Tab-separated table of C-alpha atoms and ligand atoms in Angstrom:
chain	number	residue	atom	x	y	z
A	1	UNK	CA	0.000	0.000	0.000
A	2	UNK	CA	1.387	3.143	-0.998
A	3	UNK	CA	0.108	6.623	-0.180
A	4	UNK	CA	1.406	8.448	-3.556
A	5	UNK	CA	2.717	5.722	-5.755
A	6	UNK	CA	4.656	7.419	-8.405
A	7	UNK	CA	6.914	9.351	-6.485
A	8	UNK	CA	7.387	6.221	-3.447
A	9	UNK	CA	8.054	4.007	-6.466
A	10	UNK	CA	9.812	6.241	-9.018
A	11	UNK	CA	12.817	4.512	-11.002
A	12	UNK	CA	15.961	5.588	-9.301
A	13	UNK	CA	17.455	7.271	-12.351
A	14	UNK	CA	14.233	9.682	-12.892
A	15	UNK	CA	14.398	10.243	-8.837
A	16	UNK	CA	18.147	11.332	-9.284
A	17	UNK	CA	17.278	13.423	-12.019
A	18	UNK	CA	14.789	15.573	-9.744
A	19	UNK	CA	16.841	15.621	-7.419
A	20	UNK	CA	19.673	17.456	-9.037
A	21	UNK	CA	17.160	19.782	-10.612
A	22	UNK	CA	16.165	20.973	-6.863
A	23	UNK	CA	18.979	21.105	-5.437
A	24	UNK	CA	20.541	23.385	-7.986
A	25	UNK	CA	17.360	25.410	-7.471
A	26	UNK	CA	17.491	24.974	-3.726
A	27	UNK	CA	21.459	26.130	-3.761
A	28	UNK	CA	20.501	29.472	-6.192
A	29	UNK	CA	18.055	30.429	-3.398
A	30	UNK	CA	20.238	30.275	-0.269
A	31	UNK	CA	22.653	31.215	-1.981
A	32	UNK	CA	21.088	34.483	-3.272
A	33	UNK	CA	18.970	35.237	0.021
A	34	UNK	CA	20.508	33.795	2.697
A	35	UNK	CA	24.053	35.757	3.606
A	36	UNK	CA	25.120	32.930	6.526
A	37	UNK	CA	25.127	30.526	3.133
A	38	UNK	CA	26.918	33.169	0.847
A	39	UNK	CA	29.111	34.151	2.723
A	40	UNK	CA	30.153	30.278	3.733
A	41	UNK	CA	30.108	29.602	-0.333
A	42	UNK	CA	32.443	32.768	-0.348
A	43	UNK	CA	34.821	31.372	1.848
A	44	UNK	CA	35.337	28.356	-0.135
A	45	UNK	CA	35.331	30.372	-3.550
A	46	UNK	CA	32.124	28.432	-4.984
A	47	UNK	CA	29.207	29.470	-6.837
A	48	UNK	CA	25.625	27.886	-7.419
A	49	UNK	CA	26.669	27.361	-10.773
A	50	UNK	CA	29.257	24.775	-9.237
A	51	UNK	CA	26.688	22.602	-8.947
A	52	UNK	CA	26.466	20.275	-11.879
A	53	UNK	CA	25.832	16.879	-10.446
A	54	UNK	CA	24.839	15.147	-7.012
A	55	UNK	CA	28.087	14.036	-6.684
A	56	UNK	CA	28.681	18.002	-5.854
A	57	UNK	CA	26.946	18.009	-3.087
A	58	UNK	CA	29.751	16.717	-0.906
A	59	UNK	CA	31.943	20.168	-2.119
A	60	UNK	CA	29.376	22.650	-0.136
A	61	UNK	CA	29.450	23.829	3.544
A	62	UNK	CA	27.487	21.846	6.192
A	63	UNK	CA	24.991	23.771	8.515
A	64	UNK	CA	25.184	22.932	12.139
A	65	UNK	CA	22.336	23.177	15.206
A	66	UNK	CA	25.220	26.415	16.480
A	67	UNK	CA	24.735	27.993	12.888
A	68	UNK	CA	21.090	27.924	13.810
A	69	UNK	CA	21.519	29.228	17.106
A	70	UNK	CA	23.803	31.907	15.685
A	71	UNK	CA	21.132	33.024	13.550
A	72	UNK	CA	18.267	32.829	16.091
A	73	UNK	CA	15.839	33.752	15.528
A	74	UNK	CA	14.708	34.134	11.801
A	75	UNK	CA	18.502	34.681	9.803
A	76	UNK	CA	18.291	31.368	7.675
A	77	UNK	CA	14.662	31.932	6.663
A	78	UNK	CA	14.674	32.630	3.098
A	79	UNK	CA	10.964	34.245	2.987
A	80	UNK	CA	9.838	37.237	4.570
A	81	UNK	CA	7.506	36.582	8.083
A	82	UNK	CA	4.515	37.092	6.135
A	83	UNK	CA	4.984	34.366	3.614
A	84	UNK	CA	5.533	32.090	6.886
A	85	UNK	CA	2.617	30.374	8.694
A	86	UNK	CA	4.087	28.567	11.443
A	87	UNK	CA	6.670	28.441	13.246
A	88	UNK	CA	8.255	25.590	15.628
A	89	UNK	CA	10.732	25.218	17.665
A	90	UNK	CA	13.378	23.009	19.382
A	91	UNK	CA	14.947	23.153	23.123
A	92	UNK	CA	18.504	23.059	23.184
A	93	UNK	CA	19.777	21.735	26.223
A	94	UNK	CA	21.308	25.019	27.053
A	95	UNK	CA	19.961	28.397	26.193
A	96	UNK	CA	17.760	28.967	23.334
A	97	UNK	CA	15.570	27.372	20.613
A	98	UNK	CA	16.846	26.594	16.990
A	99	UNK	CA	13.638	28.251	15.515
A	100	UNK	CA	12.098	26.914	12.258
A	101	UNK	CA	9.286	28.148	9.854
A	102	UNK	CA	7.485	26.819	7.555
A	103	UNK	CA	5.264	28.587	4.222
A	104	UNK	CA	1.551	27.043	3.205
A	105	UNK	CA	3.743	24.705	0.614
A	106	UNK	CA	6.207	23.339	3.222
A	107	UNK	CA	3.013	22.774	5.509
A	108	UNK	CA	1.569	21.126	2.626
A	109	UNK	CA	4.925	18.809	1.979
A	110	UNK	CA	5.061	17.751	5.482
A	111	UNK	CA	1.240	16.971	5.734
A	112	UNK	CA	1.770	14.664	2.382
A	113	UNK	CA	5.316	13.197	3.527
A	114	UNK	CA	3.643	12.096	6.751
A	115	UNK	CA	0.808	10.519	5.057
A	116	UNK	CA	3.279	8.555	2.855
A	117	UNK	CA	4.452	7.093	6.481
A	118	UNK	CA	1.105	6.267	7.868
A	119	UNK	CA	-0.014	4.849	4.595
A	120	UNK	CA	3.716	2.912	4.604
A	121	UNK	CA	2.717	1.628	8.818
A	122	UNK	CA	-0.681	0.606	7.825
A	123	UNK	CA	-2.627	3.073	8.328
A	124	UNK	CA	-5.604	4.175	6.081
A	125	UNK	CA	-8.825	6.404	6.316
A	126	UNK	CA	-10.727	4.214	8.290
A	127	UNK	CA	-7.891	4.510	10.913
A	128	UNK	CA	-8.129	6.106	14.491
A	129	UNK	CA	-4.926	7.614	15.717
A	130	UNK	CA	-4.274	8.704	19.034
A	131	UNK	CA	-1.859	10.945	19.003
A	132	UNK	CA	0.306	11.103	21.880
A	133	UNK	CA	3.438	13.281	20.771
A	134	UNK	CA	3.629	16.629	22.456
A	135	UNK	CA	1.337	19.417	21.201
A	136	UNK	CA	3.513	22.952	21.188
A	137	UNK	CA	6.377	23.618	19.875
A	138	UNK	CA	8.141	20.525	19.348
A	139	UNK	CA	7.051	19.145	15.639
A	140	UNK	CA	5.997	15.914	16.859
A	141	UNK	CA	2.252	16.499	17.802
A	142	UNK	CA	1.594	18.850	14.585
A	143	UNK	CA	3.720	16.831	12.319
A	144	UNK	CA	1.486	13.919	12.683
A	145	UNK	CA	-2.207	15.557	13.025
A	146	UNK	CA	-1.776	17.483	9.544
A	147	UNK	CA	-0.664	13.897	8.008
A	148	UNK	CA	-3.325	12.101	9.703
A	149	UNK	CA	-6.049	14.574	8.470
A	150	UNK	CA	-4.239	14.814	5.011
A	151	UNK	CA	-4.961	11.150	5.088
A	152	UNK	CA	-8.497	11.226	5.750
A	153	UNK	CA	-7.997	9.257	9.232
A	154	UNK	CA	-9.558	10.223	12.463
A	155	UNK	CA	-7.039	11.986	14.574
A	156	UNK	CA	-6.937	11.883	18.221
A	157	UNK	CA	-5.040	15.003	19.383
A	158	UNK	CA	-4.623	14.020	22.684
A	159	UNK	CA	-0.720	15.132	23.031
A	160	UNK	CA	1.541	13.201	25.470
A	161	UNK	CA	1.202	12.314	29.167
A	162	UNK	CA	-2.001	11.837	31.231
A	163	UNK	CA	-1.682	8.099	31.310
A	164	UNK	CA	-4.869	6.933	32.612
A	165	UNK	CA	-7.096	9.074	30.477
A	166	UNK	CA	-4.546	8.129	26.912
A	167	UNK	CA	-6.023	4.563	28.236
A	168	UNK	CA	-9.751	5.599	28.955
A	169	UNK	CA	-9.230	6.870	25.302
A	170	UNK	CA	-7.823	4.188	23.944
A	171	UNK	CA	-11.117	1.925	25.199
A	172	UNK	CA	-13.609	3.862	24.288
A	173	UNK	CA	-12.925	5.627	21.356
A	174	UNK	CA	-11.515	2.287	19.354
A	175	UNK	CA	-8.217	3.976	18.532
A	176	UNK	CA	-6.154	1.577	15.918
A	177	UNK	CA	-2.883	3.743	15.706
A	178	UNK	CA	-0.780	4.676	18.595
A	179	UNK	CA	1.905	7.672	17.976
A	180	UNK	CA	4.222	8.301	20.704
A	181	UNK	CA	7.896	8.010	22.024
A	182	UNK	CA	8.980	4.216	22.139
A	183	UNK	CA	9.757	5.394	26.270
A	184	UNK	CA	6.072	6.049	26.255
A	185	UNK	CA	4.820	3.549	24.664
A	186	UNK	CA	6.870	1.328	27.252
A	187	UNK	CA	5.474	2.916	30.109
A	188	UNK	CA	1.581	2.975	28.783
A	189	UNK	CA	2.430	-1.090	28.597
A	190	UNK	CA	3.226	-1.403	32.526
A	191	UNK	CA	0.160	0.668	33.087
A	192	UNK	CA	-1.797	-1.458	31.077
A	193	UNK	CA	-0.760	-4.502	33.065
A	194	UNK	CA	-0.751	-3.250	36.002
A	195	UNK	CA	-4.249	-2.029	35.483
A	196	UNK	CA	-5.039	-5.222	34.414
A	197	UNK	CA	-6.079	-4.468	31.193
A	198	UNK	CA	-5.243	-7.351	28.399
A	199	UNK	CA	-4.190	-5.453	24.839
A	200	UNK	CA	-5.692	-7.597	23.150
A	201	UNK	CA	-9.183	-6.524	24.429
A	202	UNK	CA	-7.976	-3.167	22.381
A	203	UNK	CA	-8.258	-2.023	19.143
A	204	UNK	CA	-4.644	-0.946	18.511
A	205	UNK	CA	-2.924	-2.786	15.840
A	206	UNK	CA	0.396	-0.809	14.967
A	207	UNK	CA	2.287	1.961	17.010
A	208	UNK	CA	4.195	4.673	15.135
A	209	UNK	CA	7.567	5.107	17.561
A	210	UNK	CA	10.102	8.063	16.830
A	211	UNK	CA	11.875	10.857	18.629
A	212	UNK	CA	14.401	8.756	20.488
A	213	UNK	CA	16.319	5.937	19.039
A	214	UNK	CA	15.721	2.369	20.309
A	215	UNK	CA	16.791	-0.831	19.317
A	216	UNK	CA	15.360	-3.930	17.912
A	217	UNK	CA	14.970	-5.709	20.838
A	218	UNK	CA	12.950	-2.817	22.436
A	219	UNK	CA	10.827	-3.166	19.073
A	220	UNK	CA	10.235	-6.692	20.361
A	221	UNK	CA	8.917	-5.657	23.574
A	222	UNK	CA	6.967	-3.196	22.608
A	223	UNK	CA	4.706	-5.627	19.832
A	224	UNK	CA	4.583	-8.424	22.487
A	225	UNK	CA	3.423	-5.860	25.661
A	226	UNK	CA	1.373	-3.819	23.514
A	227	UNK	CA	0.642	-6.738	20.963
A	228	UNK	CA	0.805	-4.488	18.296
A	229	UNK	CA	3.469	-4.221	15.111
A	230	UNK	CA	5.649	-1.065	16.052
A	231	UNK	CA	6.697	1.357	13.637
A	232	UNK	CA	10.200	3.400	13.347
A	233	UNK	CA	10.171	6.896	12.366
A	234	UNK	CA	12.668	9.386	12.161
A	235	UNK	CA	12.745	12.968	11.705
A	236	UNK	CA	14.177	16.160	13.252
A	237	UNK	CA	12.814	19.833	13.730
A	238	UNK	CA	15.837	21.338	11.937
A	239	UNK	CA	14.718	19.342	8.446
A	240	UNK	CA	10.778	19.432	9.092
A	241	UNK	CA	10.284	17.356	12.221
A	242	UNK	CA	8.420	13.673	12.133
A	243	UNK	CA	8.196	12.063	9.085
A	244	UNK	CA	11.480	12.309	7.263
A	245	UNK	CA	12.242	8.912	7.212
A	246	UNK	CA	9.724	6.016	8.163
A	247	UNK	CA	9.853	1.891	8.423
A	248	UNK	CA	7.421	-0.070	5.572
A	249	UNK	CA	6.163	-3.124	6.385
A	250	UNK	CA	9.287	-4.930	5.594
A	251	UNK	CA	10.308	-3.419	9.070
A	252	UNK	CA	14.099	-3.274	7.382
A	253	UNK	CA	15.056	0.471	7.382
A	254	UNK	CA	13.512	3.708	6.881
A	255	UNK	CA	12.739	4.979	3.721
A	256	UNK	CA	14.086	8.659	3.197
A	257	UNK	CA	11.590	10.441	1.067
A	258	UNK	CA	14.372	11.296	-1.115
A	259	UNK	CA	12.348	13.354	-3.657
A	260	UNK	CA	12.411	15.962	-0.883
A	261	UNK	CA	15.971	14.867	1.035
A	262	UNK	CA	19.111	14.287	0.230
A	263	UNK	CA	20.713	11.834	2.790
A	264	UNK	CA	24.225	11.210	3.505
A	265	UNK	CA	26.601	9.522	5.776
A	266	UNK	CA	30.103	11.214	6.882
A	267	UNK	CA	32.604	10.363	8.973
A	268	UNK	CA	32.017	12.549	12.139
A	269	UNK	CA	36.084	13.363	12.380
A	270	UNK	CA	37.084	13.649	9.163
A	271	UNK	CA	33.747	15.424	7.647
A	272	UNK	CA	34.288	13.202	4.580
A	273	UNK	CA	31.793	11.386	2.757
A	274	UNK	CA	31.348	7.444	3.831
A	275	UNK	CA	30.047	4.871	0.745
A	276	UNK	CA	26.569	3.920	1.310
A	277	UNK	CA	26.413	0.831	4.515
A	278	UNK	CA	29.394	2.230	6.031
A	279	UNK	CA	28.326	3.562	9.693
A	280	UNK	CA	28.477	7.277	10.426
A	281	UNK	CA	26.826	10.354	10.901
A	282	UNK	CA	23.793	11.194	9.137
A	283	UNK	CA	23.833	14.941	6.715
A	284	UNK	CA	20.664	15.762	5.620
A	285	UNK	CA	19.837	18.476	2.770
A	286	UNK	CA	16.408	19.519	2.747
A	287	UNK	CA	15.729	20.691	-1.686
A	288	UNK	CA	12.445	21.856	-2.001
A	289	UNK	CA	11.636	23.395	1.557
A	290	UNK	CA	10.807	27.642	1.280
A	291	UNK	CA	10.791	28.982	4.551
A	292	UNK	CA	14.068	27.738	6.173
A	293	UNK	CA	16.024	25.185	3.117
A	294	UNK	CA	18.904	23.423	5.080
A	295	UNK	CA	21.766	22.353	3.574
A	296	UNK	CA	24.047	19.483	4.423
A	297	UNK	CA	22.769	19.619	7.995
A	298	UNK	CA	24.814	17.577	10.455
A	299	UNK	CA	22.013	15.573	12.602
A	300	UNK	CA	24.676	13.765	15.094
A	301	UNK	CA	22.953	10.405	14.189
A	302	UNK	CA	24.698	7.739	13.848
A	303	UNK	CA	23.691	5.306	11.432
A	304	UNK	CA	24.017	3.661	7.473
A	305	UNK	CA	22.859	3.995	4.195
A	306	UNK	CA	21.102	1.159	2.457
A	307	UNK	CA	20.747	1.401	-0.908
A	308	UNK	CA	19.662	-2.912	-1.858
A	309	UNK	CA	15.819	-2.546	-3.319
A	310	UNK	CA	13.125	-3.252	-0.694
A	311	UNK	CA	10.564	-5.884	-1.152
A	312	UNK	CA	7.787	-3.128	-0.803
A	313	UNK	CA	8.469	-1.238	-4.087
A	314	UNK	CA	9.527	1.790	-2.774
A	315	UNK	CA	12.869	3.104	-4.294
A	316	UNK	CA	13.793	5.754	-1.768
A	317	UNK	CA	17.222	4.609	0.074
A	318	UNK	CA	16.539	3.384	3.581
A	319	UNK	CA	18.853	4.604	6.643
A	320	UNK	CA	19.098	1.544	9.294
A	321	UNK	CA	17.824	2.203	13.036
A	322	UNK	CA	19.729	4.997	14.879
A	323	UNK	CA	22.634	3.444	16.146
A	324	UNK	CA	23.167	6.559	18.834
A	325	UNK	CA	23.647	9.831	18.617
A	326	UNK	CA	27.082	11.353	18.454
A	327	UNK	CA	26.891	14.093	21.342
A	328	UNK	CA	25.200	10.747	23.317
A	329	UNK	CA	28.115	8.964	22.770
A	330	UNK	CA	30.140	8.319	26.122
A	331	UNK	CA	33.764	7.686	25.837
A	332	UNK	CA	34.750	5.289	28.488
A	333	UNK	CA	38.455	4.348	28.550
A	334	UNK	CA	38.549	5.461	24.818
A	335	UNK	CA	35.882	3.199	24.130
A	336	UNK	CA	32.805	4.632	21.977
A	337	UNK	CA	29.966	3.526	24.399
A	338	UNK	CA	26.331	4.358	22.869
A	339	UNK	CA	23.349	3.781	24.862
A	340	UNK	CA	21.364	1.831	22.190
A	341	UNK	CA	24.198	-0.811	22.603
A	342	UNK	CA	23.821	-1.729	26.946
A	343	UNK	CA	19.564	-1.355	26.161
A	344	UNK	CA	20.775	-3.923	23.635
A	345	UNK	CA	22.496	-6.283	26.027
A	346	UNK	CA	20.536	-5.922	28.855
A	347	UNK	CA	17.534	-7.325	26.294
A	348	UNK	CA	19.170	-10.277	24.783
A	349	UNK	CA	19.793	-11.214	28.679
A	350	UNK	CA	16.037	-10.592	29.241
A	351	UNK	CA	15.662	-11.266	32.730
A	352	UNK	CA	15.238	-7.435	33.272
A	353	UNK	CA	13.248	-4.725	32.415
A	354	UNK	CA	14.399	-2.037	29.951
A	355	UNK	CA	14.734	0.334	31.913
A	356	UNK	CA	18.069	1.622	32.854
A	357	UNK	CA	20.518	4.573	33.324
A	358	UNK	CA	24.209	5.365	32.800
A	359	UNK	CA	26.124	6.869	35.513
A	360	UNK	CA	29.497	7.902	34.751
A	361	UNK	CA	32.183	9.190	36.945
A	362	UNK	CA	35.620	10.414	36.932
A	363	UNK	CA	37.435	8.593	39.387
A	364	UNK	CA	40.971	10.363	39.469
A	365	UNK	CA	41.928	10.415	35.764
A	366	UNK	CA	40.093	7.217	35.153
A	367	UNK	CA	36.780	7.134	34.074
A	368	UNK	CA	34.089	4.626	35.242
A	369	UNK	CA	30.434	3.592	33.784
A	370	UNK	CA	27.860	2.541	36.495
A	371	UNK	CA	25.132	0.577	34.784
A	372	UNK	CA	21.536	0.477	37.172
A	373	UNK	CA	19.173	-1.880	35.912
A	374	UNK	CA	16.002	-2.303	37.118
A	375	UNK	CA	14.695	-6.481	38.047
A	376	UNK	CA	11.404	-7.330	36.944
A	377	UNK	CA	8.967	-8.081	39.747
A	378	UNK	CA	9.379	-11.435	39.893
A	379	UNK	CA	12.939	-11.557	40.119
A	380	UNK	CA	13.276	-8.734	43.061
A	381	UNK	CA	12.245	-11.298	45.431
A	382	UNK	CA	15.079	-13.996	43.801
A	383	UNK	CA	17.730	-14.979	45.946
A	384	UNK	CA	21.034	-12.938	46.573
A	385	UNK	CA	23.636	-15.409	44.802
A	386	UNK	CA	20.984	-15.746	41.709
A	387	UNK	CA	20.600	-11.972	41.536
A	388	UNK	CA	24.533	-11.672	41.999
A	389	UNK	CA	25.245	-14.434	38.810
A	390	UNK	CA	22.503	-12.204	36.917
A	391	UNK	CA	24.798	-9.350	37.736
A	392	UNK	CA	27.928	-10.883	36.804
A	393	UNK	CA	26.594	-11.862	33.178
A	394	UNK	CA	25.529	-8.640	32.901
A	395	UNK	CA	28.824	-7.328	33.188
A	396	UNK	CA	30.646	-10.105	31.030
A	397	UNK	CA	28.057	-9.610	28.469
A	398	UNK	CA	29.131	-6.125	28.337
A	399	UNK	CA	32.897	-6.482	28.578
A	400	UNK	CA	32.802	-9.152	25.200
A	401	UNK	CA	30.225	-7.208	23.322
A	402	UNK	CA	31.052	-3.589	23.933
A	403	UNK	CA	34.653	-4.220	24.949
A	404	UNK	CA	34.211	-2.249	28.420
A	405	UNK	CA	34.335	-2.904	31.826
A	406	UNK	CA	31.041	-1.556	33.972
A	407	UNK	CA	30.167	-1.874	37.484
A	408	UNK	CA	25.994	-3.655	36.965
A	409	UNK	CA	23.706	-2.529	39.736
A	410	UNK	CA	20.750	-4.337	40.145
A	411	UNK	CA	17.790	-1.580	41.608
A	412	UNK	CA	13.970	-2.607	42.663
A	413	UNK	CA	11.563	-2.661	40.187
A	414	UNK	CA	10.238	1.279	39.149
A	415	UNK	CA	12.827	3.021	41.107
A	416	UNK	CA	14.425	4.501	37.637
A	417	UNK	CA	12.785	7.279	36.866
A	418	UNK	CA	9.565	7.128	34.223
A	419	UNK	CA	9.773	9.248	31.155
A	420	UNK	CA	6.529	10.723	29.506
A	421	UNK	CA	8.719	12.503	26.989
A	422	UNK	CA	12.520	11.943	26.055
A	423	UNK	CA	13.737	9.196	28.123
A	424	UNK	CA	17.044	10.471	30.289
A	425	UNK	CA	19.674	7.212	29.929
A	426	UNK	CA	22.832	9.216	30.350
A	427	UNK	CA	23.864	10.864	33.740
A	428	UNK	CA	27.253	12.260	33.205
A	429	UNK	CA	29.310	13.494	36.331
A	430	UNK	CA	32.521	13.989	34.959
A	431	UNK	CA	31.130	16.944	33.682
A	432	UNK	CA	30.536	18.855	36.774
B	1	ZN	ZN1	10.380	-0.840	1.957
């Protein structure tokens, strides 16, 4: 099932071919009204008319989340205010927003893009949603209710938190679709069981998960807790927000609706381009967006191209499942230590519950990685020598997979603390 067939399904050569004819117009436009991008074309003595193939690409400046910042709040919009009709936002984790805005057309390409992905995750007209991404600022909430309507589904906007009503909701209003953080969804699981509420006796059949990354074994969980097929998407304020990238049924990478996105993968040290299913950071250049067109922007995810043809027709190139981000990344001992990788472990294991949280220290000059984990209910009562072997192969597990040595603490059950947003793995103390 596909949402807008000719361009999901367009031969790659004809998709390459409109590609190069909007970025060339994308580059004439920054370049002639945006002065952060002329200036940075100045400085490495290139033109629009330098751009004569895709290959190109890889010679032009990248944009960063500080060049947005430096520009706050409106100096990369490329339209005056009253040719923009929205505006979002994203916190930084210090000071303020990167600011976006959007025109009636980029409202317009988003609505359609994110169609494409609830078409691509089964979802139709007849199809409830519940929406439980934050309303506001972030893109999450807005990103998925102008899909959903463009659709023709019937949209919930019922915006994160407020547990026990997203459930009274979910009962009585027959809601198929579930749209949240995969943290979320997690939690609304526990509730559900603890409440004594069976999913099955729901109508939810598929969850739409984004705005974190997870791994596969959390995508496991989730579609046996929730009994529902879970969905990855991926997208990012700075490039539109939800709906950039999205999983088809083939559950195998996300499509990159590359008629609107040019995706690459560079090497996060050296800033050079990596050949496609090579691991690295993801660049993304927005070519047909009007209010705020982003080139080569550097997303700090950390993941791979895959460019084999997927069973479900669609041509677009798929990125695999975040592998981490690359500001998330903890160096321990000079070891690259990403979250995803422990929730990883800790799964395969499977005698404990996802839930967990990185404490690192600086302990003199060396630096140490405190993993909690929280037991599952019916372990906490276990015996002290079992719990201390389920410790220990914790922390082999971890030593021959990830190649680092970490204290394992095993904590009661729902002592970590419950997200209802962005889940908080990482405490970092060396930093203070
Ligand atoms: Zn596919």
């Amino acid at each position: 099932m596909y949402w807008n067939k000719s361009y999901e399904c367009m031969p790659r050569e004809k998709l390459q071919e409109l590609q190069l004819e909007r970025l060339k117009r994308m580059v004439n436009r920054i370049y002639h009204d945006v002065p952060f991008y002329r200036n940075k074309f100045q400085e490495k003595g290139l033109l629009p008319e330098d751009v004569k193939s895709l290959e190109d690409l890889q010679k032009l400046p990248f944009t960063t989340k500080v060049d947005l910042r430096d520009n706050y709040p409106y100096g990369l919009f490329t339209v005056p205010l009253e040719q923009i009709v929205r505006i979002h936002a994203s916190s930084g984790t210090t000071g303020k927003p990167t600011v976006v805005g959007y025109t009636r057309n980029d409202i317009s390409m988003w609505s359609e893009l994110m169609a494409r992905c609830l078409v691509a995750a089964g979802a139709g007209p007849h199809s409830v949603i519940q929406n439980a991404y934050g309303y506001g600022l972030f893109t999450g909430g807005l990103g998925v209710h102008y899909g959903a309507e463009r659709l023709g589904a019937s949209i919930i906007p019922i915006s994160g938190g407020n547990t026990a009503k997203q459930i009274m909701i979910m009962q009585d209003f027959g809601s198929t679709v579930l749209t949240c953080t995969p943290s979320y969804a997690i939690y609304l699981a526990e509730v559900l069981a603890e409440s004594g509420i069976d999913p099955a006796s729901l109508k939810i059949r598929a969850g739409i998960f984004g705005a974190e990354p997870w791994s596969e074994n959390i995508r496991k969980d989730i579609e046996k807790k929730l009994k529902i097929k879970a969905y990855d998407i991926y997208g990012l304020s700075e490039i539109m927000g939800p709906g950039v990238a999205i999983e088809c049924e083939c559950q195998d990478g996300l499509h990159v609706w590359e008629d609107h996105f040019i995706p690459e993968i560079i090497d996060p040290v050296t800033l050079k381009v990596l050949p496609y299913g090579e691991q690295g950071e993801l660049v993304i250049t927005t070519i047909t967006k009007e209010g705020i067109p982003i080139l080569r922007y550097r997303t700090r995810d950390i993941t791979t191209i895959k460019a084999e043809p997927c069973a479900c027709g669609r041509t677009h190139l798929r990125i695999s499942r975040l592998q981490g981000r690359t500001d998330d990344m903890l160096i321990i001992r000079g070891v690259n230590v990403f979250p995803t990788q422990i929730e990883s472990v800790l799964l395969e294991i499977g005698e404990v519950e996802p839930h967990y949280q990185l404490v690192v220290r600086r302990d003199g000059s060396l630096d140490t990685l405190e993993i909690k984990v929280e037991l599952s209910e019916a372990l906490f009562s276990d015996r002290i020598s079992n719990l201390e072997n389920l410790e220990k192969r914790i922390r082999d597990r971890i030593q021959s997979t990830i190649g680092v040595n970490a204290k394992v603490a095993l904590v009661e059950p729902k002592s970590l603390p419950r997200s209802e947003g962005k889940s908080q793995r990482v405490v970092d103390l060396r930093k203070i």
